[in-house]
mmCIF file of C-alpha atoms in Angstrom:
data_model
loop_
_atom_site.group_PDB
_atom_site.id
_atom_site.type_symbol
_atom_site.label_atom_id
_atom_site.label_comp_id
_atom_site.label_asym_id
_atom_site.label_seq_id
_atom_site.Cartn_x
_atom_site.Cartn_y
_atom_site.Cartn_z
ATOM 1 C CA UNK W 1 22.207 11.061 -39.588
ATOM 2 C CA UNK W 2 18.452 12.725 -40.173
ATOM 3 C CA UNK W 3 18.530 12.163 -43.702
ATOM 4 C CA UNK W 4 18.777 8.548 -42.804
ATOM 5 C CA UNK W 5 16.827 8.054 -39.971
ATOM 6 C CA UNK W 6 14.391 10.024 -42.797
ATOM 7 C CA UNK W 7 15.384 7.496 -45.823
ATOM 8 C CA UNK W 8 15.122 4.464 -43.520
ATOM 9 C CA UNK W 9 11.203 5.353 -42.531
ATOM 10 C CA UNK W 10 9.928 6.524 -45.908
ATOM 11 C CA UNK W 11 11.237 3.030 -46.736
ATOM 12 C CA UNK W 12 9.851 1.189 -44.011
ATOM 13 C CA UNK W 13 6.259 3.218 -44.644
ATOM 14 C CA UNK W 14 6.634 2.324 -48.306
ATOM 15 C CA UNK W 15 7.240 -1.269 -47.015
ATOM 16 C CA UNK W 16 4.020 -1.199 -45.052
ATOM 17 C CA UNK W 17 1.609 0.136 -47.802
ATOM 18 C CA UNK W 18 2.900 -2.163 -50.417
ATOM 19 C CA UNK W 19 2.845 -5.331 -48.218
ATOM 20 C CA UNK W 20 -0.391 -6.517 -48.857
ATOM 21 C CA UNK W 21 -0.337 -5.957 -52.744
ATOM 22 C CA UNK W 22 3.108 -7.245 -52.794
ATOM 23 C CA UNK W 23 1.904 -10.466 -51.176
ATOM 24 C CA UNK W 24 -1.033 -10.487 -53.788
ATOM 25 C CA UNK W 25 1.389 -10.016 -56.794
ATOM 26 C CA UNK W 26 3.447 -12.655 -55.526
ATOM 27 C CA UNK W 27 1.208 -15.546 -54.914
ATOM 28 C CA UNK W 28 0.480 -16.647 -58.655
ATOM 29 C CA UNK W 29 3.828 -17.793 -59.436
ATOM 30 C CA UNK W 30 4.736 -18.927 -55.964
ATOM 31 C CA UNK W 31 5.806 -22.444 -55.205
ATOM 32 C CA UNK W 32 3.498 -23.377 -52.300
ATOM 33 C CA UNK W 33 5.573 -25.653 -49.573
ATOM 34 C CA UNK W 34 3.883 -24.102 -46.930
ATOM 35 C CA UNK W 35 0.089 -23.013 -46.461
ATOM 36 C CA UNK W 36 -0.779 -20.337 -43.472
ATOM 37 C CA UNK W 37 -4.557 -21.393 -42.635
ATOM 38 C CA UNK W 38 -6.598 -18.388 -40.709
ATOM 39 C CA UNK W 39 -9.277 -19.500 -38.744
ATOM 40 C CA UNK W 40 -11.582 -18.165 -35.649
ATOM 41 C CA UNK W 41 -11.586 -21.125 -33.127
ATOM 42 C CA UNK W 42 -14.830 -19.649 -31.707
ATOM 43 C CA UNK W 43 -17.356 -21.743 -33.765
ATOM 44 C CA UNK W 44 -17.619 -25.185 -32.476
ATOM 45 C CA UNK W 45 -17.905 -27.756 -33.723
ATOM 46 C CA UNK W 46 -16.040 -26.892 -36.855
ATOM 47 C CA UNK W 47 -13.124 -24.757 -35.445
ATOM 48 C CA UNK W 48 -12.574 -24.119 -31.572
ATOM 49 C CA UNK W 49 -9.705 -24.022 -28.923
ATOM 50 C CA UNK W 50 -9.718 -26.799 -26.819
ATOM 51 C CA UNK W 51 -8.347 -27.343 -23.041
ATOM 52 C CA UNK W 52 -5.027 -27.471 -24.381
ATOM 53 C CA UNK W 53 -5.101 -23.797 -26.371
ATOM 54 C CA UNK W 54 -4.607 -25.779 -29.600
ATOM 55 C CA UNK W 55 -7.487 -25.116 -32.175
ATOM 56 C CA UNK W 56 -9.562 -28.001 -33.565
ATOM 57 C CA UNK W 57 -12.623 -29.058 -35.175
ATOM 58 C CA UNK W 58 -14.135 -30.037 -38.136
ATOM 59 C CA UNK W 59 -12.392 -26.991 -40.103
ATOM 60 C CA UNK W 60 -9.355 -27.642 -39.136
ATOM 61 C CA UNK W 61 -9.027 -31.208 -39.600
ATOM 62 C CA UNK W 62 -10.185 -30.822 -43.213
ATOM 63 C CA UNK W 63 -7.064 -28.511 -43.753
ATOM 64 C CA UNK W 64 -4.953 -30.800 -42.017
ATOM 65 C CA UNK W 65 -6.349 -33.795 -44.586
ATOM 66 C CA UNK W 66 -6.178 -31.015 -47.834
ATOM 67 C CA UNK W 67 -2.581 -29.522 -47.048
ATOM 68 C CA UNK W 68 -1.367 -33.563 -46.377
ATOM 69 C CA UNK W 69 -3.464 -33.579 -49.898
ATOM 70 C CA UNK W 70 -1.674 -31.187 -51.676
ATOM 71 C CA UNK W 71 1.922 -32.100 -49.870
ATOM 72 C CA UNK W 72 2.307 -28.564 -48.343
ATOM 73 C CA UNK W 73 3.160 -27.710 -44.195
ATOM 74 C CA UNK W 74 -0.275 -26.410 -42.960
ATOM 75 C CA UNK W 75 0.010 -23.433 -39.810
ATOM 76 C CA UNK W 76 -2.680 -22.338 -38.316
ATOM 77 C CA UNK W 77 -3.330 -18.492 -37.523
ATOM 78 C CA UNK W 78 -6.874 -17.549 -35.312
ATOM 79 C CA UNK W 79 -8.837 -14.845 -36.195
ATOM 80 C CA UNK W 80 -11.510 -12.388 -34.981
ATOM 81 C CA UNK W 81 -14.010 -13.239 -37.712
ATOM 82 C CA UNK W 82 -15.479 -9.622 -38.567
ATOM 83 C CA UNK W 83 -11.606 -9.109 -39.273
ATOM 84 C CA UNK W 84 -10.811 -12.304 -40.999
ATOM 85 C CA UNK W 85 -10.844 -11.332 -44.670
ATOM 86 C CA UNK W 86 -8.694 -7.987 -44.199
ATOM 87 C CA UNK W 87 -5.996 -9.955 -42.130
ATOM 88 C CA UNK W 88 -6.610 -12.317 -45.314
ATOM 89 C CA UNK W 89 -5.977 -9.570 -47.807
ATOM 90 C CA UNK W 90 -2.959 -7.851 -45.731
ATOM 91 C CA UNK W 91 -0.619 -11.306 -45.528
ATOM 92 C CA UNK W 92 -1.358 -12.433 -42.483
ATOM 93 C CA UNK W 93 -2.454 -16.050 -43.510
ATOM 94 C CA UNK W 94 -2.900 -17.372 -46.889
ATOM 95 C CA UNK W 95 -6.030 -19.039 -46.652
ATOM 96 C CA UNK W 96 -9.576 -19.012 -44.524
ATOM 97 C CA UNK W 97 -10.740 -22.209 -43.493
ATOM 98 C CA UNK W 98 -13.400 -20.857 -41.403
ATOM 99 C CA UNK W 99 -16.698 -21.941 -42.530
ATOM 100 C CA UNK W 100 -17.170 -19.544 -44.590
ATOM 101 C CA UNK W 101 -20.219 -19.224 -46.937
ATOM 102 C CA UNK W 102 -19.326 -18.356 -50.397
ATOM 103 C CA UNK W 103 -21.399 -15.205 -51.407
ATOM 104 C CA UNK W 104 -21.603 -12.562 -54.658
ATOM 105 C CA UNK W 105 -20.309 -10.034 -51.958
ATOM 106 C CA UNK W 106 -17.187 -11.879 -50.064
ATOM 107 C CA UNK W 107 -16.735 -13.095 -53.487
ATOM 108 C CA UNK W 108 -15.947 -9.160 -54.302
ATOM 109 C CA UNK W 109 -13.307 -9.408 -51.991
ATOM 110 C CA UNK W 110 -11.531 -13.048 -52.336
ATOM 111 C CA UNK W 111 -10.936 -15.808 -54.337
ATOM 112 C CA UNK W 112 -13.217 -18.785 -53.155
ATOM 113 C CA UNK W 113 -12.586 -22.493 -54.221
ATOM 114 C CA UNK W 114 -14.961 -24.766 -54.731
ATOM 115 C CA UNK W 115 -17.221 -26.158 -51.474
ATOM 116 C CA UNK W 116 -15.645 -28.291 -48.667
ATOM 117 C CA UNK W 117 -19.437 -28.471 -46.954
ATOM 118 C CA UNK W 118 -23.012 -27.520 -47.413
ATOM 119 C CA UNK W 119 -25.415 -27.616 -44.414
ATOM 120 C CA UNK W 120 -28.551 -25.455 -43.667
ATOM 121 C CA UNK W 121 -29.424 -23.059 -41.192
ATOM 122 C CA UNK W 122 -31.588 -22.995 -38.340
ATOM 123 C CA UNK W 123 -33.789 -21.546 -35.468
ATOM 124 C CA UNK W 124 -33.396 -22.646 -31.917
ATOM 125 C CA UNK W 125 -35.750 -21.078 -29.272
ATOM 126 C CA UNK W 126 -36.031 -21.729 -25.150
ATOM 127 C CA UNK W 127 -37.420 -25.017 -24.234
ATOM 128 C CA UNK W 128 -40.899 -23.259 -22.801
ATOM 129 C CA UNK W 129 -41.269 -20.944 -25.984
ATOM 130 C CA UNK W 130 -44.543 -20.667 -27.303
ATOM 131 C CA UNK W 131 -42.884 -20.792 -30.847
ATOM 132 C CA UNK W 132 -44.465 -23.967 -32.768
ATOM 133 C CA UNK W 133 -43.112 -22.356 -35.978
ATOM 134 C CA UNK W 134 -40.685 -20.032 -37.658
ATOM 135 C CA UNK W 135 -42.634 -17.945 -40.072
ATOM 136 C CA UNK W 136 -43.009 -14.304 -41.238
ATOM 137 C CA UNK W 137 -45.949 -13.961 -38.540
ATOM 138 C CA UNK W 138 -44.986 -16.126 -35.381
ATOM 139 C CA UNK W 139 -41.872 -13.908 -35.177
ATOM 140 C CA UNK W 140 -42.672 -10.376 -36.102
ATOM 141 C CA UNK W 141 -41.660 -8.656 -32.903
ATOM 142 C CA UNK W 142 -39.103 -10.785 -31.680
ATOM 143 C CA UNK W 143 -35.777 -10.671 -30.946
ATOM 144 C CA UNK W 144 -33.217 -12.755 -32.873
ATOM 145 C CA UNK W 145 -29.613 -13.226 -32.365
ATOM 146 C CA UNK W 146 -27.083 -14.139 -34.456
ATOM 147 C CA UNK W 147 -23.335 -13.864 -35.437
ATOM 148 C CA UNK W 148 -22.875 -10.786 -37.294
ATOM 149 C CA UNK W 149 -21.257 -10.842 -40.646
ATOM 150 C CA UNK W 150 -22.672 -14.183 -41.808
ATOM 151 C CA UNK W 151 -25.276 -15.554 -44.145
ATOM 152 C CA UNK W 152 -27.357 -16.197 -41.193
ATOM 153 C CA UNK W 153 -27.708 -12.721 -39.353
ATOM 154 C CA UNK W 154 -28.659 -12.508 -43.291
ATOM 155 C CA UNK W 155 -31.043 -14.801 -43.663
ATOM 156 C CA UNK W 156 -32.305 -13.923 -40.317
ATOM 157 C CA UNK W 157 -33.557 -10.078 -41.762
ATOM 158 C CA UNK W 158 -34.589 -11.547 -45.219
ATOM 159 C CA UNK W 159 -37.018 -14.163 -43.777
ATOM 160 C CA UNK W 160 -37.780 -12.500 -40.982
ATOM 161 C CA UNK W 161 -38.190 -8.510 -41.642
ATOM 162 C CA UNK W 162 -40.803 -8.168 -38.677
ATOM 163 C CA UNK W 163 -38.287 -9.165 -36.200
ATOM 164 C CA UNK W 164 -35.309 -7.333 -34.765
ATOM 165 C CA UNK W 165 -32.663 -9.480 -35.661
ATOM 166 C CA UNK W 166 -29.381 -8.541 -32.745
ATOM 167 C CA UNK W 167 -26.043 -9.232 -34.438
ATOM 168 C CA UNK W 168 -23.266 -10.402 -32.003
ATOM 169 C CA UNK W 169 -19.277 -10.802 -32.154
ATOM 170 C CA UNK W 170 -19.375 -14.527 -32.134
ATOM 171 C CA UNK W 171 -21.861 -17.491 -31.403
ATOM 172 C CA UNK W 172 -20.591 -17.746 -27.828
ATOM 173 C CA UNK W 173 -22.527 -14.337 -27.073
ATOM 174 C CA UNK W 174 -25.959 -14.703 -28.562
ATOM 175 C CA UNK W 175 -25.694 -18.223 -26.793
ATOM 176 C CA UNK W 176 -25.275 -15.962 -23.536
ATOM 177 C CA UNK W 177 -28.383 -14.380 -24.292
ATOM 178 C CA UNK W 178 -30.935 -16.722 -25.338
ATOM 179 C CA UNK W 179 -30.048 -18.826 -21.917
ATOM 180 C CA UNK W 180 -30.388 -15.633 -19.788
ATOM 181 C CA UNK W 181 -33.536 -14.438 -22.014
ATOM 182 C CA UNK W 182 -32.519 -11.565 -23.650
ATOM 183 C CA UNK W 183 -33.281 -12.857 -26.879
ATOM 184 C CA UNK W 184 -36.361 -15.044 -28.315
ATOM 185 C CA UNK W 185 -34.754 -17.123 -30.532
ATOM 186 C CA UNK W 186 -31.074 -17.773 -32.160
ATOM 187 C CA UNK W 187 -30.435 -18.585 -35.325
ATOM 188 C CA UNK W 188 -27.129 -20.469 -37.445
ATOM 189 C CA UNK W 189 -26.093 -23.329 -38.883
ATOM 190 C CA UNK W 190 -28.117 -26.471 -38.359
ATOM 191 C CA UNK W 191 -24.567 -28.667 -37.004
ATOM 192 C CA UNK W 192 -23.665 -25.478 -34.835
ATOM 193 C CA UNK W 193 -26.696 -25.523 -32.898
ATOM 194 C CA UNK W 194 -27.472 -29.041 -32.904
ATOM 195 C CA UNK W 195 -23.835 -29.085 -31.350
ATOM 196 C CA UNK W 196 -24.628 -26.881 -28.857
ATOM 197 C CA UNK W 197 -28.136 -28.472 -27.829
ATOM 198 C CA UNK W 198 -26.656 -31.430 -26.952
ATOM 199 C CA UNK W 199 -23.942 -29.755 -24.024
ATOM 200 C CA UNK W 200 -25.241 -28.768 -20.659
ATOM 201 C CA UNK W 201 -24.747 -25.159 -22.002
ATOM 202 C CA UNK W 202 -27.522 -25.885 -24.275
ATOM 203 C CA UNK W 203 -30.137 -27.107 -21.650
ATOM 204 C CA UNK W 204 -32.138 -24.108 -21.865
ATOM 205 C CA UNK W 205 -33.190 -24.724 -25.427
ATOM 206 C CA UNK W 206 -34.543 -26.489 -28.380
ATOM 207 C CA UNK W 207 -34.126 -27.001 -32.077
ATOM 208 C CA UNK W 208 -37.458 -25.212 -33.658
ATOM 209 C CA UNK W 209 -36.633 -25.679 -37.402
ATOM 210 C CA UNK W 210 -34.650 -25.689 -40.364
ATOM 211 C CA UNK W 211 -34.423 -23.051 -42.379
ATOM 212 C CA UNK W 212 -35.438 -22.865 -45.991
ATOM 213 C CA UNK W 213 -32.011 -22.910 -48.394
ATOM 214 C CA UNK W 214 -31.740 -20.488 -50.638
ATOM 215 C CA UNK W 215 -28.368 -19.900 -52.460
ATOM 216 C CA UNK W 216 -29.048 -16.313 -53.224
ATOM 217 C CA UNK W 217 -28.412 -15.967 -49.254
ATOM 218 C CA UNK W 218 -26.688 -18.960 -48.325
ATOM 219 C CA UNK W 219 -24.718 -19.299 -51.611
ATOM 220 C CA UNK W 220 -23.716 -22.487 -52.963
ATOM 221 C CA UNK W 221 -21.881 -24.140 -49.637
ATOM 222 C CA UNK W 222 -18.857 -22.892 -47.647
ATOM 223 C CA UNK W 223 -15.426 -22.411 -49.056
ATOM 224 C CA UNK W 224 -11.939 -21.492 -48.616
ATOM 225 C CA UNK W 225 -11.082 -17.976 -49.091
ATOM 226 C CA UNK W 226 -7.876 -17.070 -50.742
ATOM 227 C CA UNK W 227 -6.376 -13.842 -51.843
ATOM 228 C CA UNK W 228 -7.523 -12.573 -55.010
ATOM 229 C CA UNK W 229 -5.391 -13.380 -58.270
ATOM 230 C CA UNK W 230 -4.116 -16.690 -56.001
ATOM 231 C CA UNK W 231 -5.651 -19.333 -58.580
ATOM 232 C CA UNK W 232 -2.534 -21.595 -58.353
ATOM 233 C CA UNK W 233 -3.460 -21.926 -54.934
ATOM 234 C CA UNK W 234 -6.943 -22.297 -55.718
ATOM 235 C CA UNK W 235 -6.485 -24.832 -58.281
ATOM 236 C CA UNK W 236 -4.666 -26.887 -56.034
ATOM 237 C CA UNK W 237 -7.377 -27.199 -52.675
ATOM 238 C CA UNK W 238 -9.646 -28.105 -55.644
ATOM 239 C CA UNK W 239 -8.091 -30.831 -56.746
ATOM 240 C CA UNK W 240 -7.257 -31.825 -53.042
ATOM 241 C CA UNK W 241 -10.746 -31.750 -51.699
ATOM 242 C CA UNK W 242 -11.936 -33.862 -54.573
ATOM 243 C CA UNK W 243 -8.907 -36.436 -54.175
ATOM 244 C CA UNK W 244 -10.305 -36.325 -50.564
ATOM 245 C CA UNK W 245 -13.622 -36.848 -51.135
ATOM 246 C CA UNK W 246 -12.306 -40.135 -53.361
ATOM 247 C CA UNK W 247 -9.732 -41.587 -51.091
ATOM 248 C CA UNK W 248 -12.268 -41.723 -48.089
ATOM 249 C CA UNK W 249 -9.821 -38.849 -45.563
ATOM 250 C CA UNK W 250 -13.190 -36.660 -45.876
ATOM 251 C CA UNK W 251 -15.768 -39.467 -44.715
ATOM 252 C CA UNK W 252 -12.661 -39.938 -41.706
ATOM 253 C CA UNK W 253 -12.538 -36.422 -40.902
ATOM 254 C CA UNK W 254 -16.787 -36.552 -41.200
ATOM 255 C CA UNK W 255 -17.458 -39.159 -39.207
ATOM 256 C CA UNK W 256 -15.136 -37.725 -35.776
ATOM 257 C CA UNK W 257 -18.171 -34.946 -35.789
ATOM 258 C CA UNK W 258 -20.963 -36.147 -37.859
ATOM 259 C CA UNK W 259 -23.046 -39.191 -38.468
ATOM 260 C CA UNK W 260 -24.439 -37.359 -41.945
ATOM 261 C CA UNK W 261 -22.673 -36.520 -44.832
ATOM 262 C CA UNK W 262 -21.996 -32.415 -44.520
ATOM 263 C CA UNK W 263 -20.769 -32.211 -48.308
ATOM 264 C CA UNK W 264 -23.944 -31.797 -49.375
ATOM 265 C CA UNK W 265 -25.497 -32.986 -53.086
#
């Protein structure tokens, strides 16, 4: 009965540590009926849970319009985003629809297709700030918050190197402290804080500026992540978000949030 219980878990611990490459080997010859979509639901107004506990947005509606595309059953799966890519990379969902930037070091890690979107960051500060501008001078000594792990906690420390840039869980908390004035100024996507501005959360502060774009932070738009070696899959959100883009479902899905095009040139 021990030797076994033994066999049974060296197998299950062999199971374990050969999941995630096991699920890596197996996607390039895999017939895709069915598409598990990771997302965080904490990053309005692309992806967020609404009063019902269902997650929505911007993100999410895209996948819905891509996996109706590509005439596969779309799940969704939320996700802490500083653990998104390793629940990625260990099975957990098969793709990221998250908005997230597509960079030389995520890149490293997954398999990006091409650009769903492609908007620019930006600086919000409290309505009485003395801020006029966001420069190099007018915010050496600061305090800056921002979502940690993105382009723009990035972007924040390579425009800004004077200031101490305070990197946060999700937006939700540097929101916190910006209205309560722990922070001087907040800084992420343009849409995201425009969003924001505009709800009674928001009444404390104001849009300052847009930030310059430069893909060697930024990269060349945001992108859905897939598991390395997973180019079938790849191949076919490609050819669904163009197909989208052609058929009008994107401009449909735009225009619930937007009244610009967020594609980008």
């Amino acid at each position: 009965m021990r030797l076994i219980q033994r066999l049974l878990v060296a197998a299950a611990a062999i199971a374990v540590l050969s999941g995630p490459a096991s699920a890596q080997d197996s996607d390039a010859d895999k017939t895709w009926t069915e598409v598990r979509i990771g997302t965080e639901g904490a990053y309005p107004p692309f992806n967020f849970i609404n009063a019902a506990g269902e997650v929505e947005g911007f993100d999410v509606d895209i996948a819905k319009a891509l996996c109706a595309q590509m005439k596969v059953t779309c799940t969704f799966v939320t996700s802490d985003w500083d653990g998104i890519i390793p629940a990625l990379q260990n099975g957990r969902f098969d793709a990221i629809v998250a908005s997230m930037s597509i960079t030389p070091e995520r890149s490293e890690q997954v398999l990006f297709t091409n650009k769903y979107y492609n908007t620019p960051g930006a600086i919000a500060v409290p309505k009485d700030s003395e801020l006029t501008e966001a420069t190099p001078q007018s915010l050496a000594g600061k305090t800056i918050g921002a979502q940690g792990g993105t382009t723009h906690a990035q972007a924040a420390e390579a425009y800004f190197p004077d200031a101490d840039v305070r990197v946060y869980p999700t937006a939700e908390e540097y929101k916190l402290d910006i209205e309560n004035g722990r922070v001087d100024a907040v800084t992420d996507d343009i849409v995201v804080l425009t969003d924001w501005l505009k709800s009674d959360a928001g009444a404390c502060c104001k849009l300052l500026t847009q930030l310059p774009v430069k893909e060697e932070i930024y990269g060349p738009g945001l992108g859905i992540a897939l598991r390395k070696g997973n180019d079938k899959l790849k191949a076919m959100f490609d050819e669904a978000i163009v197909a989208i883009r052609e058929n009008g479902e994107y401009k449909k899905v735009q225009d619930k949030y937007f009244d610009f095009d967020v594609y980008g040139e």
